[in-house]
Amino acid sequence: MTDQSAPLAFPADFVWGAATAAYQIEGAAAEDGRTPSVWDTFSRTPGKVRNGDTGDIATDHYHRYPADVALMAGLGLPAYRFSLAWPRVRPGGSGPANKAGLDFYDRLVDELLGHGIAPVATLYHWDLPQELEDAGGWTARDTAHRFAEYAALAADRLGDRIATWTTLNEPWCSAFLGYGSGVHAPGRTDPAAALAAHHHLLLAHGLAVGALRAALPGTAQVSLTLNLAAVRPLTGAPADREAARRIDGLANRIFLDPVFHGRYPADVLADTAEVTDWSFVRDGDLAEISRPLDSLGLNYYTPTVVAADDPADPAPRRDGHGGERSPWPADRGIRFLPADGERTAMGWPVDADGLYELLTRLRDELPGLPLLVTENGAAYDDYSDPTGAVHDPERIAYLHAHLAAVHRAIAAGVPVRGYFLWSLLDNFEWAYGYGKRFGIVHVDFASQRRTPKDSARWYAEVVRTGLLPPPA
Ligand code: FCB
């Protein structure tokens, strides 16, 4: 028996951090040569983002980064995961680098290093330059080559100070929400396009790994972040298990097999045969896509419960992502179940076991590969009370449960090397606009005032001591 009242100790070299993404926090959408991304266009399209919100100003981090870095330093965070805006670094998506855009990341990185905070950079967190979308976006093979060139430009300028690089954040969302259900930019709704986009994103990843390795010092760490799904069949009945196999294929194995084993899963190719013949896969692509990585990043929020259609259910729920159309290119006959129990403000069930399941699965499938939890956190309807304090006990409970799951995974031999909380700041939550608050720091968007929530102080103490206290 473990002692439930004892704090859980994390390894001394465990990397603690917080995460953000460029479009969600930077603002300054038209400054210093930045050109529009697909998210600028999408957020301006009526009906796509709640309340008509855009990232034009966001948290104004582009101008306020010194104060935000000081805030992180005050919380004692040793690492910070952020993304570079492609249309800032290489406006329009091709051509020369934009010095003024790179200067911003140069200043940010120096500010971080000056405060003893390790920068962890992601090259693509969904802000495709609009010109590239106009030329076909991720359905066009050329976009992958443009991405690798952009990766090289960023690495040339910043590679002497950024030790950890991630190519893509959650390509599942870019492909399947962007081109399948259309709830994310660019808002296309074509399952064949979603699968072509998927392949070209992976090709972009592989080409960028090559470009980064060529440009970076040999000590640099190169990674990829996936939002793998903890897929659960509703029952053990064969039809439910079959539904789980198919969604596991389209959520997990469609990434893990090509990236780590250089092949697409045969069952996924068969399941999607009606949608596409996969002729966009060319000789040599899978060798490119499966270049060795130094670690894998996992983003986790909630599990995915699936079942076969039930004739008694006249209106089965087709997907868990809020769109009218399914993001899944081949999900006929599969329904998605709203899980019971406690939910966050996103309506996402709180279930930390899903994180443990995924981490142990990765341990078994990719033995020895270091893992990072690159996002985990929760939205709640936080507000500042009359004294100015922001009490968020639900978020603390969520974080506690998920960090306990990480600890349990480490004890089970999973090489989890770090944890990045999503998010440092309340920010632009994509199609939900500013209505969903994931930050451990509250942002009043009218005044841009930052207020650390109770969870920020709680997390700072976990980071300082390396100990997860018993649950409150
Ligand atoms: C992830 C995204 C991140 C944020 C969280 C809540 O899918 O990577 O930008 O929106 O969800």
Short mmCIF file of C-alpha atoms and ligand atoms in Angstrom, two decimals:
data_model
loop_
_atom_site.label_atom_id
_atom_site.label_comp_id
_atom_site.label_asym_id
_atom_site.label_seq_id
_atom_site.Cartn_x
_atom_site.Cartn_y
_atom_site.Cartn_z
CA MET A 1 0.00 0.00 0.00
CA THR A 2 1.23 3.48 -0.76
CA ASP A 3 0.72 6.11 1.86
CA GLN A 4 -2.09 8.34 0.52
CA SER A 5 -1.13 11.16 2.84
CA ALA A 6 2.51 11.37 1.75
CA PRO A 7 3.54 13.86 -0.94
CA LEU A 8 4.59 12.34 -4.27
CA ALA A 9 8.20 13.16 -5.19
CA PHE A 10 9.12 13.81 -8.82
CA PRO A 11 12.62 13.14 -10.18
CA ALA A 12 15.09 15.94 -9.44
CA ASP A 13 15.70 16.56 -13.16
CA PHE A 14 12.01 16.62 -14.09
CA VAL A 15 11.29 19.62 -16.36
CA TRP A 16 8.41 21.79 -15.15
CA GLY A 17 6.88 24.43 -17.35
CA ALA A 18 3.88 26.16 -18.83
CA ALA A 19 2.77 26.40 -22.45
CA THR A 20 1.24 28.95 -24.83
CA ALA A 21 0.91 29.39 -28.59
CA ALA A 22 1.65 32.40 -30.79
CA TYR A 23 -1.80 33.16 -32.21
CA GLN A 24 -3.45 32.63 -28.83
CA ILE A 25 -1.36 35.22 -26.97
CA GLU A 26 0.76 37.49 -29.15
CA GLY A 27 -1.65 39.93 -30.75
CA ALA A 28 0.23 42.51 -32.88
CA ALA A 29 -1.29 40.74 -35.84
CA ALA A 30 -0.17 43.27 -38.43
CA GLU A 31 3.02 44.55 -36.82
CA ASP A 32 6.62 44.40 -37.96
CA GLY A 33 5.81 42.68 -41.22
CA ARG A 34 3.59 39.84 -39.98
CA THR A 35 1.09 38.80 -42.64
CA PRO A 36 -2.27 37.07 -42.04
CA SER A 37 -2.48 33.41 -41.17
CA VAL A 38 -5.44 31.14 -41.77
CA TRP A 39 -6.58 31.96 -38.23
CA ASP A 40 -6.72 35.69 -39.00
CA THR A 41 -8.93 34.92 -41.98
CA PHE A 42 -11.05 32.33 -40.18
CA SER A 43 -11.66 34.48 -37.11
CA ARG A 44 -12.88 37.27 -39.38
CA THR A 45 -15.36 34.98 -41.09
CA PRO A 46 -18.77 35.52 -39.48
CA GLY A 47 -19.97 32.63 -37.35
CA LYS A 48 -16.66 30.81 -37.08
CA VAL A 49 -15.43 32.07 -33.71
CA ARG A 50 -17.71 32.78 -30.78
CA ASN A 51 -18.49 36.41 -30.23
CA GLY A 52 -16.52 37.35 -33.36
CA ASP A 53 -13.30 37.24 -31.32
CA THR A 54 -9.96 37.42 -33.14
CA GLY A 55 -6.30 37.19 -32.16
CA ASP A 56 -5.62 40.78 -33.23
CA ILE A 57 -4.71 41.80 -29.69
CA ALA A 58 -5.07 38.58 -27.69
CA THR A 59 -3.04 39.01 -24.48
CA ASP A 60 -0.80 41.58 -26.18
CA HIS A 61 2.16 39.37 -25.31
CA TYR A 62 4.10 40.73 -28.29
CA HIS A 63 4.46 43.97 -26.35
CA ARG A 64 4.15 42.66 -22.81
CA TYR A 65 6.57 39.74 -23.03
CA PRO A 66 9.05 41.21 -20.50
CA ALA A 67 6.33 41.38 -17.85
CA ASP A 68 5.08 37.90 -18.79
CA VAL A 69 8.58 36.46 -18.50
CA ALA A 70 8.95 38.19 -15.13
CA LEU A 71 5.65 36.60 -14.10
CA MET A 72 6.98 33.16 -15.03
CA ALA A 73 10.18 33.85 -13.16
CA GLY A 74 8.11 34.88 -10.14
CA LEU A 75 6.34 31.52 -10.31
CA GLY A 76 9.72 29.80 -10.49
CA LEU A 77 9.02 28.07 -13.81
CA PRO A 78 12.17 26.47 -15.18
CA ALA A 79 10.87 26.03 -18.76
CA TYR A 80 8.45 27.71 -21.17
CA ARG A 81 6.87 26.14 -24.25
CA PHE A 82 5.77 28.68 -26.85
CA SER A 83 5.32 28.73 -30.61
CA LEU A 84 6.78 30.85 -33.36
CA ALA A 85 4.35 32.48 -35.79
CA TRP A 86 5.30 31.34 -39.27
CA PRO A 87 3.78 34.50 -40.89
CA ARG A 88 5.94 36.63 -38.59
CA VAL A 89 9.16 34.80 -39.36
CA ARG A 90 8.49 34.29 -43.06
CA PRO A 91 5.59 36.51 -44.14
CA GLY A 92 3.48 34.97 -46.85
CA GLY A 93 5.04 31.58 -46.12
CA SER A 94 7.86 31.74 -48.67
CA GLY A 95 10.80 33.96 -49.54
CA PRO A 96 13.33 35.48 -47.18
CA ALA A 97 13.09 35.65 -43.42
CA ASN A 98 11.60 38.77 -41.86
CA LYS A 99 14.28 40.19 -39.63
CA ALA A 100 11.83 42.17 -37.50
CA GLY A 101 9.77 39.03 -36.87
CA LEU A 102 12.77 36.99 -35.86
CA ASP A 103 13.96 39.88 -33.69
CA PHE A 104 10.89 39.43 -31.52
CA TYR A 105 11.71 35.78 -30.78
CA ASP A 106 15.33 36.76 -30.31
CA ARG A 107 14.31 39.24 -27.60
CA LEU A 108 11.89 36.75 -26.04
CA VAL A 109 14.51 34.00 -25.89
CA ASP A 110 17.10 36.32 -24.37
CA GLU A 111 14.59 37.51 -21.81
CA LEU A 112 13.77 33.91 -20.88
CA LEU A 113 17.40 32.87 -20.64
CA GLY A 114 18.16 35.99 -18.61
CA HIS A 115 15.62 34.75 -16.06
CA GLY A 116 16.95 31.19 -16.09
CA ILE A 117 13.94 29.85 -18.05
CA ALA A 118 14.62 27.26 -20.77
CA PRO A 119 12.85 28.09 -24.06
CA VAL A 120 11.06 25.16 -25.71
CA ALA A 121 9.97 26.21 -29.20
CA THR A 122 7.21 24.84 -31.40
CA LEU A 123 7.40 25.79 -35.06
CA TYR A 124 3.77 25.27 -35.99
CA HIS A 125 0.81 25.80 -33.72
CA TRP A 126 -1.75 26.17 -36.52
CA ASP A 127 -1.03 29.61 -37.98
CA LEU A 128 -0.43 28.71 -41.62
CA PRO A 129 0.35 31.78 -43.74
CA GLN A 130 -2.82 32.61 -45.70
CA GLU A 131 -0.95 32.73 -49.03
CA LEU A 132 -0.03 29.08 -48.61
CA GLU A 133 -3.64 28.17 -47.88
CA ASP A 134 -4.63 30.05 -51.04
CA ALA A 135 -2.22 27.77 -52.91
CA GLY A 136 -3.85 24.64 -51.47
CA GLY A 137 -2.76 24.74 -47.84
CA TRP A 138 -1.86 21.41 -46.29
CA THR A 139 -3.51 19.55 -49.15
CA ALA A 140 -0.61 20.80 -51.31
CA ARG A 141 2.68 18.97 -51.08
CA ASP A 142 4.67 22.18 -51.57
CA THR A 143 3.49 23.44 -48.20
CA ALA A 144 5.64 20.76 -46.56
CA HIS A 145 8.74 22.08 -48.33
CA ARG A 146 7.92 25.67 -47.40
CA PHE A 147 7.64 24.54 -43.76
CA ALA A 148 11.07 22.90 -43.77
CA GLU A 149 12.60 26.08 -45.21
CA TYR A 150 10.93 28.13 -42.49
CA ALA A 151 12.24 25.70 -39.87
CA ALA A 152 15.77 26.24 -41.17
CA LEU A 153 15.40 30.04 -41.04
CA ALA A 154 14.23 29.88 -37.43
CA ALA A 155 16.95 27.44 -36.42
CA ASP A 156 19.67 29.53 -38.09
CA ARG A 157 18.73 32.55 -36.04
CA LEU A 158 17.73 30.99 -32.71
CA GLY A 159 19.40 27.59 -32.65
CA ASP A 160 22.34 28.80 -30.60
CA ARG A 161 19.98 29.47 -27.66
CA ILE A 162 16.98 27.17 -28.01
CA ALA A 163 17.90 23.61 -27.08
CA THR A 164 14.50 21.96 -27.63
CA TRP A 165 12.50 22.23 -30.87
CA THR A 166 9.12 20.79 -31.75
CA THR A 167 8.01 20.69 -35.36
CA LEU A 168 4.20 20.50 -35.15
CA ASN A 169 1.61 20.85 -32.42
CA GLU A 170 -1.28 18.40 -32.73
CA PRO A 171 -1.34 17.73 -36.48
CA TRP A 172 -4.59 15.80 -35.86
CA CYS A 173 -6.30 19.14 -35.20
CA SER A 174 -4.68 20.87 -38.18
CA ALA A 175 -5.80 18.11 -40.54
CA PHE A 176 -9.08 16.83 -39.14
CA LEU A 177 -10.54 19.94 -37.51
CA GLY A 178 -9.09 22.26 -40.16
CA TYR A 179 -10.01 20.27 -43.28
CA GLY A 180 -12.54 17.69 -42.01
CA SER A 181 -15.07 19.16 -39.59
CA GLY A 182 -14.08 22.73 -40.43
CA VAL A 183 -14.32 24.00 -36.85
CA HIS A 184 -10.72 25.19 -37.09
CA ALA A 185 -9.02 27.26 -39.78
CA PRO A 186 -9.09 27.07 -42.73
CA GLY A 187 -12.59 25.66 -42.18
CA ARG A 188 -12.71 23.15 -45.01
CA THR A 189 -15.05 20.16 -44.78
CA ASP A 190 -13.70 17.47 -47.06
CA PRO A 191 -12.56 14.12 -45.66
CA ALA A 192 -10.25 13.43 -48.60
CA ALA A 193 -8.61 16.81 -48.09
CA ALA A 194 -8.23 16.03 -44.39
CA LEU A 195 -6.27 12.87 -45.18
CA ALA A 196 -4.09 14.62 -47.76
CA ALA A 197 -3.46 17.38 -45.21
CA HIS A 198 -2.58 14.74 -42.63
CA HIS A 199 0.06 13.21 -44.89
CA HIS A 200 1.56 16.53 -45.92
CA LEU A 201 1.74 17.64 -42.29
CA LEU A 202 3.70 14.50 -41.47
CA LEU A 203 5.90 15.07 -44.50
CA ALA A 204 6.46 18.65 -43.31
CA HIS A 205 7.43 17.27 -39.93
CA GLY A 206 9.94 14.83 -41.43
CA LEU A 207 11.47 17.41 -43.77
CA ALA A 208 11.72 19.88 -40.91
CA VAL A 209 13.46 17.31 -38.69
CA GLY A 210 16.08 17.01 -41.42
CA ALA A 211 16.37 20.79 -41.79
CA LEU A 212 16.64 21.29 -38.03
CA ARG A 213 19.30 18.61 -37.62
CA ALA A 214 21.32 20.27 -40.38
CA ALA A 215 21.04 23.73 -38.82
CA LEU A 216 21.21 22.99 -35.09
CA PRO A 217 24.08 21.94 -32.85
CA GLY A 218 24.30 18.16 -32.34
CA THR A 219 23.06 18.54 -28.77
CA ALA A 220 19.67 19.98 -29.85
CA GLN A 221 16.57 17.99 -29.04
CA VAL A 222 14.00 17.61 -31.82
CA SER A 223 10.46 16.49 -31.08
CA LEU A 224 6.84 16.31 -32.24
CA THR A 225 3.71 16.94 -30.17
CA LEU A 226 0.65 14.74 -30.69
CA ASN A 227 -2.77 14.84 -29.08
CA LEU A 228 -3.18 11.09 -28.91
CA ALA A 229 -6.58 9.85 -27.82
CA ALA A 230 -7.29 7.51 -24.93
CA VAL A 231 -9.95 5.62 -26.88
CA ARG A 232 -12.34 3.43 -24.90
CA PRO A 233 -15.10 1.19 -26.19
CA LEU A 234 -18.33 1.71 -24.27
CA THR A 235 -18.66 -2.04 -23.66
CA GLY A 236 -16.65 -5.15 -24.43
CA ALA A 237 -19.11 -6.09 -27.20
CA PRO A 238 -17.34 -6.85 -30.50
CA ALA A 239 -19.08 -3.99 -32.34
CA ASP A 240 -17.96 -1.45 -29.73
CA ARG A 241 -14.44 -2.84 -29.77
CA GLU A 242 -14.43 -2.53 -33.55
CA ALA A 243 -15.50 1.14 -33.24
CA ALA A 244 -12.60 1.68 -30.82
CA ARG A 245 -10.16 0.00 -33.21
CA ARG A 246 -11.18 2.32 -36.02
CA ILE A 247 -10.96 5.49 -33.99
CA ASP A 248 -7.66 4.35 -32.44
CA GLY A 249 -6.44 3.99 -36.01
CA LEU A 250 -7.50 7.49 -37.04
CA ALA A 251 -6.43 9.21 -33.82
CA ASN A 252 -3.27 7.36 -32.82
CA ARG A 253 -1.83 4.77 -35.16
CA ILE A 254 -2.19 7.06 -38.20
CA PHE A 255 0.55 9.12 -36.48
CA LEU A 256 2.60 6.65 -34.46
CA ASP A 257 3.04 4.08 -37.23
CA PRO A 258 4.39 6.41 -39.92
CA VAL A 259 6.46 8.57 -37.55
CA PHE A 260 8.06 5.75 -35.59
CA HIS A 261 7.78 2.72 -37.87
CA GLY A 262 7.78 4.22 -41.37
CA ARG A 263 4.42 2.79 -42.51
CA TYR A 264 0.73 3.60 -42.49
CA PRO A 265 -1.44 1.02 -40.69
CA ALA A 266 -3.07 -1.39 -43.17
CA ASP A 267 -6.42 -1.25 -41.38
CA VAL A 268 -6.53 2.56 -41.54
CA LEU A 269 -5.78 2.47 -45.28
CA ALA A 270 -8.61 -0.04 -45.69
CA ASP A 271 -11.03 1.89 -43.46
CA THR A 272 -10.47 5.07 -45.50
CA ALA A 273 -10.38 3.45 -48.96
CA GLU A 274 -13.78 4.91 -49.83
CA VAL A 275 -12.50 8.40 -49.10
CA THR A 276 -9.09 8.39 -50.79
CA ASP A 277 -6.65 6.10 -52.55
CA TRP A 278 -3.73 7.71 -50.67
CA SER A 279 -1.98 8.43 -53.98
CA PHE A 280 -0.52 11.55 -52.38
CA VAL A 281 1.99 9.27 -50.60
CA ARG A 282 5.12 9.13 -52.75
CA ASP A 283 8.15 6.89 -52.67
CA GLY A 284 10.53 8.01 -49.98
CA ASP A 285 7.94 9.96 -47.97
CA LEU A 286 7.73 7.45 -45.16
CA ALA A 287 11.52 7.32 -44.79
CA GLU A 288 11.45 11.11 -44.45
CA ILE A 289 8.55 11.04 -41.99
CA SER A 290 10.21 8.44 -39.76
CA ARG A 291 13.47 10.27 -39.09
CA PRO A 292 14.52 9.56 -35.49
CA LEU A 293 13.29 11.92 -32.78
CA ASP A 294 14.78 12.74 -29.39
CA SER A 295 11.44 12.73 -27.59
CA LEU A 296 7.69 12.74 -28.14
CA GLY A 297 5.34 15.35 -26.73
CA LEU A 298 1.87 14.29 -25.61
CA ASN A 299 -1.04 16.68 -25.11
CA TYR A 300 -3.87 15.26 -23.04
CA TYR A 301 -7.17 16.68 -21.79
CA THR A 302 -9.94 14.04 -21.79
CA PRO A 303 -10.64 10.50 -23.02
CA THR A 304 -12.69 9.44 -26.07
CA VAL A 305 -15.53 6.96 -25.51
CA VAL A 306 -16.96 5.27 -28.60
CA ALA A 307 -19.57 2.67 -29.44
CA ALA A 308 -21.26 1.16 -32.45
CA ASP A 309 -24.51 2.83 -33.47
CA ASP A 310 -27.50 1.72 -31.49
CA PRO A 311 -30.76 1.41 -33.46
CA ALA A 312 -32.57 2.63 -30.33
CA ASP A 313 -30.69 5.92 -30.47
CA PRO A 314 -32.29 8.04 -33.23
CA ALA A 315 -29.74 10.87 -33.07
CA PRO A 316 -26.36 9.46 -32.19
CA ARG A 317 -23.58 11.90 -31.33
CA ARG A 318 -21.12 11.86 -34.19
CA ASP A 319 -18.07 13.52 -32.77
CA GLY A 320 -16.64 15.08 -29.68
CA HIS A 321 -15.46 18.33 -31.18
CA GLY A 322 -18.44 20.57 -31.49
CA GLY A 323 -18.86 20.71 -35.25
CA GLU A 324 -21.86 19.70 -37.28
CA ARG A 325 -19.68 17.52 -39.42
CA SER A 326 -17.41 14.82 -38.16
CA PRO A 327 -13.66 15.41 -38.16
CA TRP A 328 -13.13 11.68 -38.66
CA PRO A 329 -12.74 10.72 -42.31
CA ALA A 330 -14.35 7.30 -41.82
CA ASP A 331 -16.61 6.99 -38.82
CA ARG A 332 -19.83 5.66 -40.29
CA GLY A 333 -21.72 3.65 -37.69
CA ILE A 334 -19.68 4.98 -34.78
CA ARG A 335 -21.10 7.17 -32.03
CA PHE A 336 -19.20 9.24 -29.49
CA LEU A 337 -20.45 9.09 -25.94
CA PRO A 338 -20.59 11.99 -23.55
CA ALA A 339 -18.84 10.45 -20.54
CA ASP A 340 -20.46 10.68 -17.11
CA GLY A 341 -19.13 12.61 -14.22
CA GLU A 342 -17.39 15.86 -13.62
CA ARG A 343 -16.65 18.11 -16.60
CA THR A 344 -14.61 21.21 -17.24
CA ALA A 345 -16.04 24.41 -18.75
CA MET A 346 -15.30 22.90 -22.18
CA GLY A 347 -17.71 20.08 -21.31
CA TRP A 348 -14.74 17.71 -21.29
CA PRO A 349 -14.92 14.93 -18.69
CA VAL A 350 -12.14 14.93 -16.10
CA ASP A 351 -10.40 11.56 -16.32
CA ALA A 352 -6.74 11.39 -15.39
CA ASP A 353 -6.56 7.64 -16.00
CA GLY A 354 -6.59 8.40 -19.72
CA LEU A 355 -3.24 10.16 -19.35
CA TYR A 356 -1.78 7.20 -17.47
CA GLU A 357 -3.09 4.81 -20.15
CA LEU A 358 -1.49 6.78 -22.96
CA LEU A 359 1.85 7.15 -21.19
CA THR A 360 2.11 3.44 -20.43
CA ARG A 361 1.06 2.59 -23.98
CA LEU A 362 3.85 4.79 -25.33
CA ARG A 363 6.32 3.13 -22.95
CA ASP A 364 5.35 -0.25 -24.39
CA GLU A 365 5.19 0.80 -28.05
CA LEU A 366 8.23 3.07 -28.14
CA PRO A 367 10.59 1.59 -25.57
CA GLY A 368 13.16 4.03 -24.25
CA LEU A 369 11.80 7.12 -26.05
CA PRO A 370 11.73 10.08 -23.64
CA LEU A 371 8.24 11.58 -23.30
CA LEU A 372 7.08 15.05 -22.37
CA VAL A 373 3.57 16.03 -21.41
CA THR A 374 3.54 19.18 -23.55
CA GLU A 375 -0.02 20.24 -22.65
CA ASN A 376 -2.48 19.42 -19.91
CA GLY A 377 -4.89 21.67 -18.08
CA ALA A 378 -8.49 22.76 -17.85
CA ALA A 379 -10.87 25.64 -18.51
CA TYR A 380 -13.18 26.84 -15.77
CA ASP A 381 -15.37 29.91 -15.51
CA ASP A 382 -12.90 31.88 -13.42
CA TYR A 383 -13.54 35.41 -12.27
CA SER A 384 -11.79 37.79 -9.96
CA ASP A 385 -13.67 38.31 -6.70
CA PRO A 386 -14.20 41.71 -5.01
CA THR A 387 -10.78 41.45 -3.35
CA GLY A 388 -9.18 40.85 -6.77
CA ALA A 389 -8.39 37.20 -6.04
CA VAL A 390 -9.16 34.38 -8.49
CA HIS A 391 -10.04 31.16 -6.72
CA ASP A 392 -9.93 28.09 -8.94
CA PRO A 393 -10.08 25.00 -6.74
CA GLU A 394 -11.43 22.86 -9.64
CA ARG A 395 -8.32 23.58 -11.69
CA ILE A 396 -6.08 22.67 -8.77
CA ALA A 397 -7.99 19.38 -8.39
CA TYR A 398 -7.68 18.72 -12.13
CA LEU A 399 -3.95 19.41 -12.13
CA HIS A 400 -3.48 17.36 -9.00
CA ALA A 401 -5.18 14.32 -10.48
CA HIS A 402 -3.22 14.54 -13.73
CA LEU A 403 0.14 15.11 -12.04
CA ALA A 404 -0.60 12.10 -9.82
CA ALA A 405 -1.20 10.11 -13.03
CA VAL A 406 2.16 11.29 -14.39
CA HIS A 407 3.82 10.27 -11.13
CA ARG A 408 2.16 6.86 -11.31
CA ALA A 409 3.41 6.46 -14.88
CA ILE A 410 6.98 7.35 -13.87
CA ALA A 411 6.75 4.79 -11.06
CA ALA A 412 5.63 2.26 -13.70
CA GLY A 413 8.81 2.88 -15.67
CA VAL A 414 7.53 5.41 -18.22
CA PRO A 415 10.32 7.84 -19.17
CA VAL A 416 8.29 11.03 -18.68
CA ARG A 417 10.83 13.83 -18.52
CA GLY A 418 8.66 16.89 -18.09
CA TYR A 419 5.23 18.51 -17.81
CA PHE A 420 4.02 21.75 -19.41
CA LEU A 421 0.79 23.08 -18.03
CA TRP A 422 -1.72 24.54 -20.49
CA SER A 423 -1.76 27.42 -20.09
CA LEU A 424 0.29 30.17 -18.57
CA LEU A 425 -2.31 32.81 -19.44
CA ASP A 426 -6.00 32.93 -20.27
CA ASN A 427 -5.97 33.34 -24.04
CA PHE A 428 -7.73 33.03 -27.40
CA GLU A 429 -9.18 29.54 -27.24
CA TRP A 430 -9.62 29.07 -31.00
CA ALA A 431 -13.27 28.71 -32.05
CA TYR A 432 -14.33 29.45 -28.45
CA GLY A 433 -12.67 32.86 -28.52
CA TYR A 434 -11.89 34.45 -25.15
CA GLY A 435 -14.80 32.72 -23.44
CA LYS A 436 -12.80 29.73 -22.21
CA ARG A 437 -10.11 30.39 -19.64
CA PHE A 438 -7.30 27.83 -19.39
CA GLY A 439 -4.71 30.05 -17.69
CA ILE A 440 -3.18 29.74 -14.25
CA VAL A 441 -2.89 33.50 -14.65
CA HIS A 442 -6.16 35.38 -15.17
CA VAL A 443 -6.19 38.00 -17.92
CA ASP A 444 -8.66 40.87 -17.89
CA PHE A 445 -8.81 41.38 -21.64
CA ALA A 446 -10.04 44.97 -21.40
CA SER A 447 -7.14 46.21 -19.28
CA GLN A 448 -4.67 43.35 -20.00
CA ARG A 449 -4.18 43.08 -16.24
CA ARG A 450 -2.67 39.73 -15.22
CA THR A 451 -3.68 38.13 -11.91
CA PRO A 452 -2.17 34.83 -10.82
CA LYS A 453 -4.97 32.46 -9.84
CA ASP A 454 -4.75 30.23 -6.77
CA SER A 455 -3.64 27.46 -9.12
CA ALA A 456 -0.58 29.51 -10.13
CA ARG A 457 0.57 29.66 -6.52
CA TRP A 458 -0.24 25.99 -6.03
CA TYR A 459 1.73 25.00 -9.15
CA ALA A 460 4.65 27.23 -8.17
CA GLU A 461 4.92 25.33 -4.90
CA VAL A 462 4.84 21.96 -6.68
CA VAL A 463 7.58 23.19 -9.02
CA ARG A 464 9.67 24.64 -6.15
CA THR A 465 9.56 21.50 -4.04
CA GLY A 466 9.24 18.83 -6.75
CA LEU A 467 6.53 17.36 -4.52
CA LEU A 468 2.85 16.85 -5.24
CA PRO A 469 1.06 17.35 -1.92
CA PRO A 470 -1.77 15.05 -0.88
CA PRO A 471 -5.10 16.13 -2.41
CA ALA A 472 -6.78 19.01 -0.60
C1 FCB B 1 -5.04 22.04 -27.54
C2 FCB B 1 -4.28 23.13 -28.25
C3 FCB B 1 -4.06 24.36 -27.42
C4 FCB B 1 -5.26 24.69 -26.58
C5 FCB B 1 -5.74 23.49 -25.82
C6 FCB B 1 -6.92 23.74 -24.92
O1 FCB B 1 -5.65 21.21 -28.49
O2 FCB B 1 -3.01 22.66 -28.67
O3 FCB B 1 -3.70 25.41 -28.28
O4 FCB B 1 -6.25 25.25 -27.34
O5 FCB B 1 -6.07 22.46 -26.72
#
